[in-house]
PDB file of C-alpha atoms in Angstrom:
ATOM      1  CA  MET P   1     -23.497 -26.141 -20.336  1.00 42.00           C
ATOM      2  CA  SER P   2     -24.520 -24.218 -17.228  1.00 45.00           C
ATOM      3  CA  PRO P   3     -25.273 -20.501 -17.398  1.00 50.00           C
ATOM      4  CA  THR P   4     -22.369 -18.165 -16.730  1.00 55.00           C
ATOM      5  CA  THR P   5     -22.866 -16.387 -13.451  1.00 74.00           C
ATOM      6  CA  SER P   6     -21.208 -15.067 -10.320  1.00 87.00           C
ATOM      7  CA  ARG P   7     -21.035 -17.501  -7.395  1.00 91.00           C
ATOM      8  CA  GLN P   8     -21.538 -16.866  -3.712  1.00 91.00           C
ATOM      9  CA  TRP P   9     -18.823 -18.367  -1.535  1.00 92.00           C
ATOM     10  CA  ASN P  10     -17.662 -18.083   2.070  1.00 91.00           C
ATOM     11  CA  MET P  11     -13.997 -17.389   1.540  1.00 92.00           C
ATOM     12  CA  ILE P  12     -11.593 -18.513   4.269  1.00 87.00           C
ATOM     13  CA  TYR P  13      -9.189 -15.663   5.066  1.00 88.00           C
ATOM     14  CA  PHE P  14      -6.379 -15.861   7.582  1.00 79.00           C
ATOM     15  CA  THR P  15      -6.130 -13.132  10.184  1.00 78.00           C
ATOM     16  CA  ALA P  16      -2.948 -11.525  11.430  1.00 60.00           C
ATOM     17  CA  HIS P  17      -3.116 -12.230  15.170  1.00 48.00           C
ATOM     18  CA  ASN P  18       0.625 -12.565  15.632  1.00 43.00           C
ATOM     19  CA  CYS P  19       1.578 -12.450  11.980  1.00 47.00           C
ATOM     20  CA  ASN P  20       3.564  -9.933  10.015  1.00 45.00           C
ATOM     21  CA  THR P  21       2.112  -8.128   7.046  1.00 45.00           C
ATOM     22  CA  LEU P  22       4.305  -7.871   3.995  1.00 42.00           C
ATOM     23  CA  ARG P  23       5.434  -4.385   5.019  1.00 40.00           C
ATOM     24  CA  SER P  24       6.659  -5.455   8.473  1.00 39.00           C
ATOM     25  CA  ALA P  25       8.155  -8.647   7.059  1.00 36.00           C
ATOM     26  CA  GLN P  26      10.170  -6.542   4.601  1.00 36.00           C
ATOM     27  CA  GLN P  27      11.298  -4.264   7.425  1.00 40.00           C
ATOM     28  CA  GLU P  28      12.317  -7.165   9.670  1.00 39.00           C
ATOM     29  CA  GLY P  29      13.951  -9.184   6.916  1.00 37.00           C
ATOM     30  CA  ASN P  30      14.620 -12.873   7.228  1.00 32.00           C
ATOM     31  CA  GLY P  31      14.265 -12.737  11.006  1.00 32.00           C
ATOM     32  CA  ALA P  32      10.514 -12.220  10.814  1.00 33.00           C
ATOM     33  CA  THR P  33       8.459 -15.158  11.980  1.00 37.00           C
ATOM     34  CA  GLN P  34       4.731 -15.946  12.032  1.00 43.00           C
ATOM     35  CA  ALA P  35       2.658 -17.736  14.668  1.00 44.00           C
ATOM     36  CA  GLY P  36      -0.874 -17.821  15.944  1.00 52.00           C
ATOM     37  CA  TYR P  37      -2.829 -17.602  12.697  1.00 63.00           C
ATOM     38  CA  GLY P  38      -6.578 -17.201  13.054  1.00 75.00           C
ATOM     39  CA  TYR P  39      -9.098 -17.298  10.281  1.00 79.00           C
ATOM     40  CA  GLU P  40     -12.468 -15.862   9.315  1.00 87.00           C
ATOM     41  CA  PHE P  41     -15.145 -16.623   6.778  1.00 90.00           C
ATOM     42  CA  SER P  42     -16.114 -13.801   4.441  1.00 91.00           C
ATOM     43  CA  PRO P  43     -19.120 -14.160   2.106  1.00 90.00           C
ATOM     44  CA  LEU P  44     -18.286 -12.787  -1.303  1.00 92.00           C
ATOM     45  CA  LEU P  45     -19.042 -13.122  -5.017  1.00 95.00           C
ATOM     46  CA  ILE P  46     -16.657 -14.932  -7.353  1.00 97.00           C
ATOM     47  CA  HIS P  47     -17.241 -13.539 -10.833  1.00 97.00           C
ATOM     48  CA  ASP P  48     -17.278 -15.519 -14.048  1.00 97.00           C
ATOM     49  CA  MET P  49     -14.554 -14.335 -16.436  1.00 97.00           C
ATOM     50  CA  ARG P  50     -16.828 -15.189 -19.355  1.00 96.00           C
ATOM     51  CA  THR P  51     -19.179 -12.359 -18.367  1.00 95.00           C
ATOM     52  CA  VAL P  52     -16.447  -9.676 -18.443  1.00 96.00           C
ATOM     53  CA  PRO P  53     -16.393  -7.583 -21.659  1.00 95.00           C
ATOM     54  CA  PRO P  54     -15.174  -8.101 -24.304  1.00 95.00           C
ATOM     55  CA  TYR P  55     -16.008 -11.711 -23.310  1.00 94.00           C
ATOM     56  CA  ASP P  56     -12.772 -13.241 -24.634  1.00 95.00           C
ATOM     57  CA  PHE P  57     -10.640 -13.199 -21.421  1.00 98.00           C
ATOM     58  CA  SER P  58      -8.526 -10.319 -22.780  1.00 97.00           C
ATOM     59  CA  SER P  59      -9.428  -8.166 -19.775  1.00 98.00           C
ATOM     60  CA  PHE P  60      -7.059 -10.362 -17.717  1.00 99.00           C
ATOM     61  CA  ASN P  61      -3.300 -10.565 -18.253  1.00 98.00           C
ATOM     62  CA  LEU P  62      -0.105 -11.118 -16.309  1.00 98.00           C
ATOM     63  CA  ASP P  63       0.809  -7.425 -16.304  1.00 97.00           C
ATOM     64  CA  THR P  64      -2.421  -6.158 -14.717  1.00 98.00           C
ATOM     65  CA  SER P  65      -4.474  -8.889 -12.998  1.00 99.00           C
ATOM     66  CA  GLY P  66      -1.584 -11.324 -12.456  1.00 99.00           C
ATOM     67  CA  PHE P  67      -3.188 -14.109 -14.516  1.00 99.00           C
ATOM     68  CA  ALA P  68      -4.185 -14.852 -18.113  1.00 99.00           C
ATOM     69  CA  ILE P  69      -6.172 -17.421 -20.060  1.00 99.00           C
ATOM     70  CA  LEU P  70      -4.435 -19.089 -23.014  1.00 99.00           C
ATOM     71  CA  GLN P  71      -5.924 -21.475 -25.516  1.00 98.00           C
ATOM     72  CA  ASP P  72      -4.028 -24.730 -26.038  1.00 98.00           C
ATOM     73  CA  ASN P  73      -5.050 -28.206 -27.143  1.00 97.00           C
ATOM     74  CA  LEU P  74      -4.402 -30.715 -24.367  1.00 97.00           C
ATOM     75  CA  VAL P  75      -2.624 -33.799 -25.666  1.00 97.00           C
ATOM     76  CA  LEU P  76      -3.494 -36.512 -23.129  1.00 96.00           C
ATOM     77  CA  PRO P  77      -0.491 -38.805 -23.811  1.00 96.00           C
ATOM     78  CA  GLN P  78       1.755 -35.939 -22.705  1.00 98.00           C
ATOM     79  CA  ILE P  79       0.376 -36.164 -19.150  1.00 97.00           C
ATOM     80  CA  ASP P  80      -0.053 -39.940 -18.739  1.00 95.00           C
ATOM     81  CA  SER P  81       2.996 -40.283 -16.444  1.00 96.00           C
ATOM     82  CA  ASP P  82       5.223 -38.107 -14.281  1.00 96.00           C
ATOM     83  CA  SER P  83       8.147 -38.541 -16.651  1.00 97.00           C
ATOM     84  CA  SER P  84       6.041 -37.577 -19.647  1.00 98.00           C
ATOM     85  CA  ILE P  85       4.731 -34.447 -17.871  1.00 98.00           C
ATOM     86  CA  ALA P  86       8.289 -33.395 -16.941  1.00 98.00           C
ATOM     87  CA  SER P  87       9.548 -33.912 -20.470  1.00 98.00           C
ATOM     88  CA  HIS P  88       6.967 -33.840 -23.263  1.00 98.00           C
ATOM     89  CA  TYR P  89       4.244 -31.743 -21.621  1.00 98.00           C
ATOM     90  CA  PHE P  90       6.721 -29.249 -20.172  1.00 99.00           C
ATOM     91  CA  ALA P  91       8.485 -28.877 -23.520  1.00 98.00           C
ATOM     92  CA  HIS P  92       5.145 -28.162 -25.188  1.00 98.00           C
ATOM     93  CA  ILE P  93       4.102 -25.576 -22.610  1.00 99.00           C
ATOM     94  CA  ARG P  94       7.565 -23.989 -22.528  1.00 99.00           C
ATOM     95  CA  ALA P  95       7.428 -23.358 -26.284  1.00 99.00           C
ATOM     96  CA  LEU P  96       3.894 -21.980 -26.021  1.00 99.00           C
ATOM     97  CA  LEU P  97       4.815 -19.559 -23.219  1.00 99.00           C
ATOM     98  CA  LEU P  98       7.966 -18.311 -24.999  1.00 99.00           C
ATOM     99  CA  ARG P  99       5.765 -17.444 -27.987  1.00 98.00           C
ATOM    100  CA  ALA P 100       3.074 -15.806 -25.868  1.00 98.00           C
ATOM    101  CA  PHE P 101       5.532 -13.888 -23.656  1.00 98.00           C
ATOM    102  CA  PRO P 102       8.609 -13.158 -25.817  1.00 98.00           C
ATOM    103  CA  HIS P 103      10.256 -11.028 -23.120  1.00 98.00           C
ATOM    104  CA  TYR P 104      11.196 -14.243 -21.311  1.00 98.00           C
ATOM    105  CA  THR P 105      14.568 -15.650 -22.305  1.00 97.00           C
ATOM    106  CA  ASP P 106      14.064 -19.122 -20.832  1.00 96.00           C
ATOM    107  CA  ILE P 107      11.521 -21.117 -18.832  1.00 97.00           C
ATOM    108  CA  LEU P 108      12.628 -23.742 -16.315  1.00 97.00           C
ATOM    109  CA  TYR P 109      10.698 -26.719 -14.964  1.00 98.00           C
ATOM    110  CA  SER P 110      10.332 -26.811 -11.166  1.00 98.00           C
ATOM    111  CA  GLY P 111       7.671 -29.476 -10.692  1.00 97.00           C
ATOM    112  CA  HIS P 112       4.075 -30.426 -11.347  1.00 97.00           C
ATOM    113  CA  LEU P 113       0.905 -31.386  -9.459  1.00 94.00           C
ATOM    114  CA  ARG P 114      -1.851 -33.780 -10.483  1.00 93.00           C
ATOM    115  CA  ARG P 115      -4.996 -33.281  -8.452  1.00 90.00           C
ATOM    116  CA  LYS P 116      -8.110 -35.479  -8.495  1.00 90.00           C
ATOM    117  CA  ARG P 117     -10.859 -34.530  -6.094  1.00 90.00           C
ATOM    118  CA  HIS P 118     -12.082 -37.401  -4.021  1.00 85.00           C
ATOM    119  CA  PRO P 119     -15.917 -37.617  -3.827  1.00 85.00           C
ATOM    120  CA  GLY P 120     -15.650 -37.298  -0.034  1.00 83.00           C
ATOM    121  CA  PHE P 121     -13.752 -34.020  -0.188  1.00 84.00           C
ATOM    122  CA  PRO P 122     -13.900 -31.791   1.784  1.00 81.00           C
ATOM    123  CA  SER P 123     -16.167 -33.132   4.530  1.00 75.00           C
ATOM    124  CA  ALA P 124     -15.438 -36.853   4.652  1.00 61.00           C
ATOM    125  CA  LEU P 125     -12.149 -37.623   2.957  1.00 59.00           C
ATOM    126  CA  PRO P 126     -11.092 -41.147   3.981  1.00 51.00           C
ATOM    127  CA  SER P 127      -7.429 -41.913   4.355  1.00 56.00           C
ATOM    128  CA  GLY P 128      -5.612 -44.491   2.260  1.00 51.00           C
ATOM    129  CA  VAL P 129      -8.273 -44.972  -0.412  1.00 46.00           C
ATOM    130  CA  GLU P 130      -6.880 -47.334  -3.007  1.00 46.00           C
ATOM    131  CA  GLY P 131      -6.100 -45.570  -6.245  1.00 45.00           C
ATOM    132  CA  GLU P 132      -6.931 -42.171  -4.793  1.00 44.00           C
ATOM    133  CA  SER P 133      -4.599 -41.499  -1.877  1.00 44.00           C
ATOM    134  CA  HIS P 134      -1.670 -40.389  -4.059  1.00 50.00           C
ATOM    135  CA  TYR P 135      -3.691 -37.509  -5.536  1.00 62.00           C
ATOM    136  CA  GLN P 136      -3.517 -34.169  -3.734  1.00 79.00           C
ATOM    137  CA  GLN P 137      -6.855 -32.510  -2.991  1.00 85.00           C
ATOM    138  CA  PRO P 138      -7.887 -28.924  -3.867  1.00 85.00           C
ATOM    139  CA  LEU P 139      -6.635 -26.167  -1.590  1.00 85.00           C
ATOM    140  CA  THR P 140      -9.331 -23.936  -0.125  1.00 86.00           C
ATOM    141  CA  VAL P 141      -7.413 -20.971   1.321  1.00 89.00           C
ATOM    142  CA  PRO P 142      -6.205 -17.978  -0.772  1.00 94.00           C
ATOM    143  CA  HIS P 143      -2.430 -18.266  -1.079  1.00 94.00           C
ATOM    144  CA  LEU P 144       0.662 -17.737  -3.146  1.00 97.00           C
ATOM    145  CA  ASP P 145       3.070 -20.649  -3.419  1.00 96.00           C
ATOM    146  CA  TYR P 146       6.230 -18.516  -3.017  1.00 96.00           C
ATOM    147  CA  THR P 147       7.581 -15.206  -1.817  1.00 96.00           C
ATOM    148  CA  PRO P 148      10.439 -13.398  -3.615  1.00 96.00           C
ATOM    149  CA  THR P 149      12.811 -14.881  -1.062  1.00 95.00           C
ATOM    150  CA  SER P 150      11.650 -18.504  -1.267  1.00 96.00           C
ATOM    151  CA  GLY P 151      11.276 -18.203  -5.061  1.00 97.00           C
ATOM    152  CA  ALA P 152      14.936 -17.137  -5.350  1.00 96.00           C
ATOM    153  CA  GLN P 153      15.957 -20.029  -3.074  1.00 95.00           C
ATOM    154  CA  ARG P 154      14.052 -22.536  -5.217  1.00 96.00           C
ATOM    155  CA  LEU P 155      15.554 -21.157  -8.430  1.00 96.00           C
ATOM    156  CA  LYS P 156      19.012 -21.462  -6.937  1.00 95.00           C
ATOM    157  CA  GLN P 157      18.262 -25.146  -6.125  1.00 94.00           C
ATOM    158  CA  LEU P 158      17.111 -25.794  -9.697  1.00 95.00           C
ATOM    159  CA  LEU P 159      20.281 -24.270 -11.107  1.00 94.00           C
ATOM    160  CA  ASN P 160      22.691 -26.001  -8.775  1.00 91.00           C
ATOM    161  CA  GLY P 161      25.342 -27.751 -10.862  1.00 84.00           C
ATOM    162  CA  LYS P 162      23.785 -26.723 -14.160  1.00 85.00           C
ATOM    163  CA  GLU P 163      25.864 -25.341 -16.998  1.00 82.00           C
ATOM    164  CA  HIS P 164      25.635 -21.544 -17.294  1.00 81.00           C
ATOM    165  CA  ALA P 165      23.914 -21.348 -13.891  1.00 84.00           C
ATOM    166  CA  SER P 166      25.926 -18.297 -12.905  1.00 82.00           C
ATOM    167  CA  ALA P 167      24.532 -16.409 -15.880  1.00 84.00           C
ATOM    168  CA  VAL P 168      20.949 -17.126 -14.847  1.00 89.00           C
ATOM    169  CA  VAL P 169      20.808 -17.216 -11.033  1.00 86.00           C
ATOM    170  CA  ASP P 170      20.963 -13.442 -10.601  1.00 89.00           C
ATOM    171  CA  ARG P 171      18.657 -12.545 -13.464  1.00 95.00           C
ATOM    172  CA  PRO P 172      15.130 -11.275 -12.796  1.00 97.00           C
ATOM    173  CA  PHE P 173      12.488 -14.013 -12.782  1.00 98.00           C
ATOM    174  CA  ASP P 174       8.784 -14.665 -12.545  1.00 98.00           C
ATOM    175  CA  GLN P 175       7.498 -17.816 -10.877  1.00 99.00           C
ATOM    176  CA  LEU P 176       4.553 -18.973 -12.997  1.00 99.00           C
ATOM    177  CA  ASN P 177       2.041 -21.795 -12.650  1.00 99.00           C
ATOM    178  CA  VAL P 178       0.106 -23.220 -15.565  1.00 99.00           C
ATOM    179  CA  TRP P 179      -3.197 -24.791 -14.450  1.00 99.00           C
ATOM    180  CA  ARG P 180      -5.883 -26.600 -16.412  1.00 98.00           C
ATOM    181  CA  VAL P 181      -8.555 -29.237 -15.960  1.00 98.00           C
ATOM    182  CA  ILE P 182      -8.089 -32.597 -17.626  1.00 97.00           C
ATOM    183  CA  LYS P 183     -11.780 -33.182 -18.290  1.00 96.00           C
ATOM    184  CA  GLY P 184     -14.501 -30.687 -19.045  1.00 94.00           C
ATOM    185  CA  PRO P 185     -16.569 -28.648 -19.188  1.00 96.00           C
ATOM    186  CA  ASN P 186     -15.823 -28.389 -15.476  1.00 96.00           C
ATOM    187  CA  ASN P 187     -17.640 -26.570 -12.692  1.00 96.00           C
ATOM    188  CA  ASP P 188     -16.507 -28.848  -9.854  1.00 94.00           C
ATOM    189  CA  TRP P 189     -14.253 -26.962  -7.404  1.00 94.00           C
ATOM    190  CA  PRO P 190     -12.739 -24.661 -10.062  1.00 96.00           C
ATOM    191  CA  LEU P 191      -9.736 -22.387  -9.504  1.00 97.00           C
ATOM    192  CA  ALA P 192     -10.544 -18.860  -8.351  1.00 98.00           C
ATOM    193  CA  LEU P 193      -8.029 -16.033  -8.656  1.00 98.00           C
ATOM    194  CA  CYS P 194      -7.928 -12.621  -7.037  1.00 98.00           C
ATOM    195  CA  ASP P 195      -7.420  -9.735  -9.488  1.00 99.00           C
ATOM    196  CA  TYR P 196      -4.243  -8.026  -8.381  1.00 99.00           C
ATOM    197  CA  ARG P 197      -5.743  -4.630  -9.198  1.00 98.00           C
ATOM    198  CA  SER P 198      -8.013  -5.119  -6.162  1.00 98.00           C
ATOM    199  CA  VAL P 199      -5.194  -6.087  -3.742  1.00 98.00           C
ATOM    200  CA  ASP P 200      -3.215  -3.797  -1.447  1.00 96.00           C
ATOM    201  CA  ARG P 201      -0.007  -5.771  -1.371  1.00 94.00           C
ATOM    202  CA  ASP P 202       1.496  -3.953   1.608  1.00 92.00           C
ATOM    203  CA  SER P 203      -1.450  -4.529   3.942  1.00 92.00           C
ATOM    204  CA  ASP P 204      -3.203  -7.603   2.521  1.00 94.00           C
ATOM    205  CA  ALA P 205      -0.272 -10.041   2.176  1.00 93.00           C
ATOM    206  CA  LEU P 206       0.498 -12.333   5.153  1.00 91.00           C
ATOM    207  CA  ARG P 207       3.800 -14.138   5.055  1.00 90.00           C
ATOM    208  CA  SER P 208       3.956 -17.688   6.354  1.00 86.00           C
ATOM    209  CA  ARG P 209       7.182 -19.502   7.150  1.00 82.00           C
ATOM    210  CA  SER P 210       7.434 -23.232   7.641  1.00 71.00           C
ATOM    211  CA  PRO P 211      10.553 -25.102   8.834  1.00 60.00           C
ATOM    212  CA  GLY P 212      12.333 -27.068   6.145  1.00 58.00           C
ATOM    213  CA  HIS P 213      15.227 -29.513   6.176  1.00 51.00           C
ATOM    214  CA  GLY P 214      18.184 -28.560   8.343  1.00 48.00           C
ATOM    215  CA  ASN P 215      18.373 -24.810   8.759  1.00 48.00           C
ATOM    216  CA  SER P 216      16.196 -24.081   5.730  1.00 51.00           C
ATOM    217  CA  SER P 217      12.657 -22.785   5.716  1.00 55.00           C
ATOM    218  CA  THR P 218       9.944 -22.244   3.146  1.00 79.00           C
ATOM    219  CA  GLU P 219       7.804 -19.159   2.739  1.00 90.00           C
ATOM    220  CA  ASN P 220       4.563 -18.324   1.038  1.00 92.00           C
ATOM    221  CA  PHE P 221       1.880 -15.663   1.324  1.00 94.00           C
ATOM    222  CA  PHE P 222      -1.705 -15.925   2.540  1.00 93.00           C
ATOM    223  CA  LEU P 223      -4.203 -13.089   2.087  1.00 93.00           C
ATOM    224  CA  LYS P 224      -6.012 -10.894   4.597  1.00 92.00           C
ATOM    225  CA  ASN P 225      -9.683 -10.139   4.109  1.00 92.00           C
ATOM    226  CA  ASN P 226     -10.382  -6.949   2.176  1.00 94.00           C
ATOM    227  CA  SER P 227     -13.815  -6.055   0.834  1.00 95.00           C
ATOM    228  CA  ALA P 228     -12.157  -4.512  -2.222  1.00 97.00           C
ATOM    229  CA  HIS P 229     -10.922  -7.886  -3.477  1.00 97.00           C
ATOM    230  CA  LEU P 230     -12.307  -8.994  -6.819  1.00 98.00           C
ATOM    231  CA  TRP P 231     -12.332 -12.767  -7.430  1.00 98.00           C
ATOM    232  CA  TYR P 232     -12.786 -14.547 -10.759  1.00 98.00           C
ATOM    233  CA  TYR P 233     -13.125 -18.055 -12.181  1.00 98.00           C
ATOM    234  CA  VAL P 234     -13.842 -19.673 -15.542  1.00 98.00           C
ATOM    235  CA  SER P 235     -17.239 -21.372 -15.716  1.00 96.00           C
ATOM    236  CA  ASP P 236     -17.514 -24.604 -17.756  1.00 96.00           C
ATOM    237  CA  GLN P 237     -13.736 -24.625 -18.098  1.00 98.00           C
ATOM    238  CA  THR P 238     -12.482 -26.960 -20.847  1.00 98.00           C
ATOM    239  CA  PRO P 239      -9.101 -28.701 -20.985  1.00 98.00           C
ATOM    240  CA  ASP P 240      -8.079 -26.325 -23.785  1.00 98.00           C
ATOM    241  CA  GLU P 241      -8.512 -23.256 -21.526  1.00 99.00           C
ATOM    242  CA  MET P 242      -5.270 -22.871 -19.626  1.00 99.00           C
ATOM    243  CA  ILE P 243      -4.785 -20.514 -16.690  1.00 99.00           C
ATOM    244  CA  VAL P 244      -1.315 -18.946 -16.385  1.00 99.00           C
ATOM    245  CA  PHE P 245      -0.674 -17.019 -13.182  1.00 99.00           C
ATOM    246  CA  ARG P 246       2.245 -15.426 -11.340  1.00 99.00           C
ATOM    247  CA  ASN P 247       2.959 -16.509  -7.753  1.00 98.00           C
ATOM    248  CA  THR P 248       5.908 -14.212  -7.199  1.00 98.00           C
ATOM    249  CA  CYS P 249       8.749 -12.366  -8.918  1.00 98.00           C
ATOM    250  CA  SER P 250      12.349 -11.541  -8.118  1.00 97.00           C
ATOM    251  CA  GLU P 251      13.062  -9.168  -5.255  1.00 95.00           C
ATOM    252  CA  GLY P 252      12.628  -5.450  -5.958  1.00 94.00           C
ATOM    253  CA  ARG P 253      10.078  -5.819  -8.753  1.00 95.00           C
ATOM    254  CA  THR P 254       6.370  -5.016  -8.439  1.00 94.00           C
ATOM    255  CA  GLU P 255       4.807  -7.349 -10.979  1.00 97.00           C
ATOM    256  CA  PRO P 256       1.251  -8.472 -10.103  1.00 98.00           C
ATOM    257  CA  TRP P 257       0.786 -11.675  -8.127  1.00 98.00           C
ATOM    258  CA  ALA P 258      -2.323 -13.900  -8.258  1.00 99.00           C
ATOM    259  CA  TRP P 259      -3.596 -15.237  -4.975  1.00 98.00           C
ATOM    260  CA  HIS P 260      -5.671 -18.318  -5.746  1.00 97.00           C
ATOM    261  CA  THR P 261      -7.842 -21.027  -4.201  1.00 96.00           C
ATOM    262  CA  ALA P 262     -10.355 -23.675  -5.124  1.00 94.00           C
ATOM    263  CA  PHE P 263     -14.027 -23.194  -4.278  1.00 94.00           C
ATOM    264  CA  ASP P 264     -17.314 -25.072  -4.468  1.00 93.00           C
ATOM    265  CA  THR P 265     -19.759 -23.772  -7.066  1.00 92.00           C
ATOM    266  CA  GLY P 266     -22.483 -26.092  -5.750  1.00 88.00           C
ATOM    267  CA  ASP P 267     -23.028 -27.486  -9.240  1.00 88.00           C
ATOM    268  CA  ALA P 268     -23.521 -31.220  -9.658  1.00 83.00           C
ATOM    269  CA  GLN P 269     -21.663 -32.958 -12.457  1.00 87.00           C
ATOM    270  CA  ASP P 270     -20.922 -36.577 -13.312  1.00 88.00           C
ATOM    271  CA  TRP P 271     -17.213 -36.489 -12.416  1.00 88.00           C
ATOM    272  CA  CYS P 272     -14.912 -34.949  -9.832  1.00 91.00           C
ATOM    273  CA  ARG P 273     -12.424 -32.313 -10.906  1.00 94.00           C
ATOM    274  CA  GLU P 274      -9.079 -33.470 -12.239  1.00 95.00           C
ATOM    275  CA  SER P 275      -6.330 -30.971 -12.920  1.00 96.00           C
ATOM    276  CA  ILE P 276      -2.721 -30.731 -14.001  1.00 97.00           C
ATOM    277  CA  GLU P 277      -0.480 -27.879 -12.892  1.00 98.00           C
ATOM    278  CA  LEU P 278       3.054 -26.986 -13.950  1.00 98.00           C
ATOM    279  CA  VAL P 279       5.347 -25.038 -11.608  1.00 98.00           C
ATOM    280  CA  LEU P 280       7.790 -22.926 -13.653  1.00 99.00           C
ATOM    281  CA  PHE P 281      10.410 -20.214 -13.437  1.00 98.00           C
ATOM    282  CA  ALA P 282      10.420 -17.710 -16.293  1.00 98.00           C
ATOM    283  CA  ILE P 283      13.743 -15.921 -16.705  1.00 98.00           C
ATOM    284  CA  LEU P 284      13.965 -12.398 -18.077  1.00 97.00           C
TER     285      LEU P 284
END
């Protein structure tokens, strides 16, 4: 296994040329739009969570940093098909999270992502490679998948037509992702997360809106450069080390969010990163 260490990386940050920060977006409401994004590269260190005392990942949790590491044995047959992931794997993870976070009353499945890095990524990714083209590639820009607004919209979609939906749709929620590698120990394009304690949400968050179907739109957050940001990853991550992180929460709450991105450690290993990610809504 490689030594645990911090990694140097040129992080890609968006800039706010004609974009609204979170504060102005909140002031302008749903009429706020974004255009003209620029970007900049910022050299920084991404720290290894294994080197942070007391060296058991307990320094990171959903209530402070916005992410946590849980131990869980990966059962490969549970992820051998989309249907199995949505049923067996989700049921397993749901039970685990309800035990780990008993303040949640329910956890709902919203989707999943299987990623398998192509050897050509990111510089020479061919299109239509047989057996590879259906896998999404790692994302390399710090982002959150949802805002409170788009998270609430997605939850409403999930509950549409469901029994007891009216009792759930207005309850507080957290939108959580559960991310792990399928093969390890992995140092190939691992997941990096920004410790929320180092983020100024009002000034650092950049809202992005993309047109959807009909009159709908989707929103997420990018992240402005701030030298105070502290970034972390798990070196030599194994399939049994599961990263749970919060993308957003219901409107009016201030729970920590975890901006995240993949990055290149520069380490050579015999396989390209493969990961499985669940997209969930945790109801309070």
